[in-house]
Amino acid sequence: VQLVESGGGLVQPGDSLKLSCAASGRTFSGYAMAWFRQAPGKEREFVAAIRWSDMITYYADSVEGRFAISRDSAKTTMFLQMNSLAPEDSALYYCAAREGRIASPNYYLRLGYQYYSWGQGTQVTVSS
């Protein structure tokens, strides 16, 4: 599946932003999708994941309570609502998709190598 992210931009600390990830304009029928991010000089890190059928969600501790992952009812697009943004949230945000089911999703869905499709990324910069 081809993934295309959008919605990034430059915002001030405390602002909100909503990212979107479109799955080739068609229904995604796989197991899960997720958001990862990578800041300059740092490793890619897990942000949030959502199981596509039952919409169970998983979050990194650093964003729990501030970010919300969701998908549309047509199952073509994933979203990341980001609130109370801080400078440390600045990064290139990627969406990723996994087709097959896995055991222990709370553990394995946080690992980037479990995803087989990736978008090109959308930049989020939080600065005053």
PDB file of C-alpha atoms in Angstrom:
ATOM      1  CA  VAL A   1       0.000   0.000   0.000  1.00  0.00           C
ATOM      2  CA  GLN A   2       1.231   3.502  -0.797  1.00  0.00           C
ATOM      3  CA  LEU A   3       1.013   6.025   2.018  1.00  0.00           C
ATOM      4  CA  VAL A   4       0.975   9.813   1.732  1.00  0.00           C
ATOM      5  CA  GLU A   5       1.288  12.055   4.780  1.00  0.00           C
ATOM      6  CA  SER A   6       0.088  15.646   5.004  1.00  0.00           C
ATOM      7  CA  GLY A   7      -0.661  18.335   7.572  1.00  0.00           C
ATOM      8  CA  GLY A   8       2.776  19.182   8.886  1.00  0.00           C
ATOM      9  CA  GLY A   9       3.940  22.728   9.426  1.00  0.00           C
ATOM     10  CA  LEU A  10       5.476  25.335  11.681  1.00  0.00           C
ATOM     11  CA  VAL A  11       3.587  26.027  14.907  1.00  0.00           C
ATOM     12  CA  GLN A  12       4.262  27.658  18.250  1.00  0.00           C
ATOM     13  CA  PRO A  13       4.609  25.835  21.574  1.00  0.00           C
ATOM     14  CA  GLY A  14       1.196  24.955  22.954  1.00  0.00           C
ATOM     15  CA  ASP A  15      -0.445  24.886  19.539  1.00  0.00           C
ATOM     16  CA  SER A  16      -2.233  21.954  17.913  1.00  0.00           C
ATOM     17  CA  LEU A  17      -1.761  20.247  14.569  1.00  0.00           C
ATOM     18  CA  LYS A  18      -3.490  17.363  12.804  1.00  0.00           C
ATOM     19  CA  LEU A  19      -1.595  15.034  10.517  1.00  0.00           C
ATOM     20  CA  SER A  20      -3.210  12.789   7.917  1.00  0.00           C
ATOM     21  CA  CYS A  21      -1.998   9.640   6.203  1.00  0.00           C
ATOM     22  CA  ALA A  22      -3.897   8.533   3.110  1.00  0.00           C
ATOM     23  CA  ALA A  23      -3.625   4.921   1.970  1.00  0.00           C
ATOM     24  CA  SER A  24      -3.540   5.287  -1.831  1.00  0.00           C
ATOM     25  CA  GLY A  25      -7.119   6.554  -1.824  1.00  0.00           C
ATOM     26  CA  ARG A  26      -8.491   3.094  -1.191  1.00  0.00           C
ATOM     27  CA  THR A  27      -9.661   1.091   1.766  1.00  0.00           C
ATOM     28  CA  PHE A  28      -6.807  -0.290   3.818  1.00  0.00           C
ATOM     29  CA  SER A  29      -7.621  -3.817   4.932  1.00  0.00           C
ATOM     30  CA  GLY A  30      -4.462  -4.593   6.837  1.00  0.00           C
ATOM     31  CA  TYR A  31      -3.831  -5.085  10.557  1.00  0.00           C
ATOM     32  CA  ALA A  32      -2.458  -1.779  11.805  1.00  0.00           C
ATOM     33  CA  MET A  33      -1.067   1.612  10.978  1.00  0.00           C
ATOM     34  CA  ALA A  34       1.225   3.794  13.017  1.00  0.00           C
ATOM     35  CA  TRP A  35       3.065   7.078  13.317  1.00  0.00           C
ATOM     36  CA  PHE A  36       6.782   7.304  13.882  1.00  0.00           C
ATOM     37  CA  ARG A  37       8.991  10.380  14.028  1.00  0.00           C
ATOM     38  CA  GLN A  38      12.631  11.209  13.585  1.00  0.00           C
ATOM     39  CA  ALA A  39      14.384  14.368  14.673  1.00  0.00           C
ATOM     40  CA  PRO A  40      17.786  15.406  13.244  1.00  0.00           C
ATOM     41  CA  GLY A  41      20.576  13.408  14.822  1.00  0.00           C
ATOM     42  CA  LYS A  42      18.188  11.078  16.623  1.00  0.00           C
ATOM     43  CA  GLU A  43      16.863   7.612  15.959  1.00  0.00           C
ATOM     44  CA  ARG A  44      13.365   7.066  14.631  1.00  0.00           C
ATOM     45  CA  GLU A  45      10.906   6.624  17.477  1.00  0.00           C
ATOM     46  CA  PHE A  46       7.423   5.220  17.848  1.00  0.00           C
ATOM     47  CA  VAL A  47       4.623   7.736  18.423  1.00  0.00           C
ATOM     48  CA  ALA A  48       1.300   5.902  18.177  1.00  0.00           C
ATOM     49  CA  ALA A  49      -0.395   2.940  16.511  1.00  0.00           C
ATOM     50  CA  ILE A  50      -3.946   1.859  15.783  1.00  0.00           C
ATOM     51  CA  ARG A  51      -5.317  -1.571  15.047  1.00  0.00           C
ATOM     52  CA  TRP A  52      -7.396  -1.083  11.955  1.00  0.00           C
ATOM     53  CA  SER A  53     -10.380  -3.338  12.636  1.00  0.00           C
ATOM     54  CA  ASP A  54     -11.120  -2.597  16.286  1.00  0.00           C
ATOM     55  CA  MET A  55      -9.331   0.770  16.607  1.00  0.00           C
ATOM     56  CA  ILE A  56      -7.372  -0.245  19.685  1.00  0.00           C
ATOM     57  CA  THR A  57      -4.663   2.374  20.137  1.00  0.00           C
ATOM     58  CA  TYR A  58      -1.155   2.449  21.560  1.00  0.00           C
ATOM     59  CA  TYR A  59       0.944   5.488  22.492  1.00  0.00           C
ATOM     60  CA  ALA A  60       4.472   6.353  23.423  1.00  0.00           C
ATOM     61  CA  ASP A  61       4.735   7.664  26.975  1.00  0.00           C
ATOM     62  CA  SER A  62       6.032  10.984  25.665  1.00  0.00           C
ATOM     63  CA  VAL A  63       2.785  11.739  23.799  1.00  0.00           C
ATOM     64  CA  GLU A  64       0.174   9.935  25.917  1.00  0.00           C
ATOM     65  CA  GLY A  65      -2.606  12.359  26.804  1.00  0.00           C
ATOM     66  CA  ARG A  66      -1.508  14.965  24.229  1.00  0.00           C
ATOM     67  CA  PHE A  67      -1.784  13.076  20.939  1.00  0.00           C
ATOM     68  CA  ALA A  68      -4.700  11.061  19.581  1.00  0.00           C
ATOM     69  CA  ILE A  69      -4.518   8.558  16.728  1.00  0.00           C
ATOM     70  CA  SER A  70      -7.639   7.678  14.764  1.00  0.00           C
ATOM     71  CA  ARG A  71      -8.900   6.562  11.369  1.00  0.00           C
ATOM     72  CA  ASP A  72     -11.874   7.464   9.228  1.00  0.00           C
ATOM     73  CA  SER A  73     -14.924   5.248   8.856  1.00  0.00           C
ATOM     74  CA  ALA A  74     -14.043   4.550   5.205  1.00  0.00           C
ATOM     75  CA  LYS A  75     -10.754   3.023   6.400  1.00  0.00           C
ATOM     76  CA  THR A  76      -8.691   5.007   3.912  1.00  0.00           C
ATOM     77  CA  THR A  77      -7.054   7.604   6.125  1.00  0.00           C
ATOM     78  CA  MET A  78      -5.302   7.715   9.486  1.00  0.00           C
ATOM     79  CA  PHE A  79      -4.971  10.842  11.590  1.00  0.00           C
ATOM     80  CA  LEU A  80      -2.779  12.119  14.386  1.00  0.00           C
ATOM     81  CA  GLN A  81      -4.229  14.961  16.414  1.00  0.00           C
ATOM     82  CA  MET A  82      -1.371  16.637  18.258  1.00  0.00           C
ATOM     83  CA  ASN A  83      -2.156  19.024  21.100  1.00  0.00           C
ATOM     84  CA  SER A  84       0.032  20.985  23.495  1.00  0.00           C
ATOM     85  CA  LEU A  85       2.946  20.738  21.115  1.00  0.00           C
ATOM     86  CA  ALA A  86       6.427  21.362  22.471  1.00  0.00           C
ATOM     87  CA  PRO A  87       9.762  21.996  20.746  1.00  0.00           C
ATOM     88  CA  GLU A  88      10.805  18.399  21.471  1.00  0.00           C
ATOM     89  CA  ASP A  89       7.949  17.230  19.247  1.00  0.00           C
ATOM     90  CA  SER A  90       9.706  18.735  16.232  1.00  0.00           C
ATOM     91  CA  ALA A  91      10.548  15.957  13.794  1.00  0.00           C
ATOM     92  CA  LEU A  92       9.783  14.371  10.466  1.00  0.00           C
ATOM     93  CA  TYR A  93       6.633  12.334  11.039  1.00  0.00           C
ATOM     94  CA  TYR A  94       6.128   9.127   9.080  1.00  0.00           C
ATOM     95  CA  CYS A  95       3.119   6.887   8.772  1.00  0.00           C
ATOM     96  CA  ALA A  96       3.542   3.153   8.375  1.00  0.00           C
ATOM     97  CA  ALA A  97       1.301   0.187   7.657  1.00  0.00           C
ATOM     98  CA  ARG A  98       1.342  -3.492   8.471  1.00  0.00           C
ATOM     99  CA  GLU A  99      -0.814  -6.045   6.674  1.00  0.00           C
ATOM    100  CA  GLY A 100      -0.648  -9.156   8.863  1.00  0.00           C
ATOM    101  CA  ARG A 101      -1.663  -9.830  12.448  1.00  0.00           C
ATOM    102  CA  ILE A 102       0.961 -10.252  15.145  1.00  0.00           C
ATOM    103  CA  ALA A 103       0.998 -11.554  18.687  1.00  0.00           C
ATOM    104  CA  SER A 104       1.568  -9.146  21.577  1.00  0.00           C
ATOM    105  CA  PRO A 105       0.632  -6.048  19.557  1.00  0.00           C
ATOM    106  CA  ASN A 106       1.297  -3.713  22.498  1.00  0.00           C
ATOM    107  CA  TYR A 107       4.961  -4.681  22.180  1.00  0.00           C
ATOM    108  CA  TYR A 108       5.518  -5.394  18.497  1.00  0.00           C
ATOM    109  CA  LEU A 109       3.486  -2.522  17.023  1.00  0.00           C
ATOM    110  CA  ARG A 110       5.991  -0.138  18.637  1.00  0.00           C
ATOM    111  CA  LEU A 111       8.798  -1.556  16.509  1.00  0.00           C
ATOM    112  CA  GLY A 112       9.471   0.000  13.127  1.00  0.00           C
ATOM    113  CA  TYR A 113      10.644  -3.201  11.447  1.00  0.00           C
ATOM    114  CA  GLN A 114       7.157  -4.673  11.900  1.00  0.00           C
ATOM    115  CA  TYR A 115       5.817  -2.295   9.249  1.00  0.00           C
ATOM    116  CA  TYR A 116       6.192  -2.985   5.526  1.00  0.00           C
ATOM    117  CA  SER A 117       4.919   0.235   3.977  1.00  0.00           C
ATOM    118  CA  TRP A 118       6.109   3.736   4.777  1.00  0.00           C
ATOM    119  CA  GLY A 119       5.220   7.223   3.652  1.00  0.00           C
ATOM    120  CA  GLN A 120       7.704   9.951   2.734  1.00  0.00           C
ATOM    121  CA  GLY A 121       7.117  11.958   5.895  1.00  0.00           C
ATOM    122  CA  THR A 122       5.731  15.362   6.824  1.00  0.00           C
ATOM    123  CA  GLN A 123       7.749  17.902   8.793  1.00  0.00           C
ATOM    124  CA  VAL A 124       6.498  19.268  12.099  1.00  0.00           C
ATOM    125  CA  THR A 125       8.396  22.162  13.623  1.00  0.00           C
ATOM    126  CA  VAL A 126       7.457  23.638  16.981  1.00  0.00           C
ATOM    127  CA  SER A 127       9.201  26.905  17.653  1.00  0.00           C
ATOM    128  CA  SER A 128       8.511  30.341  19.070  1.00  0.00           C
TER     129      SER A 128
END
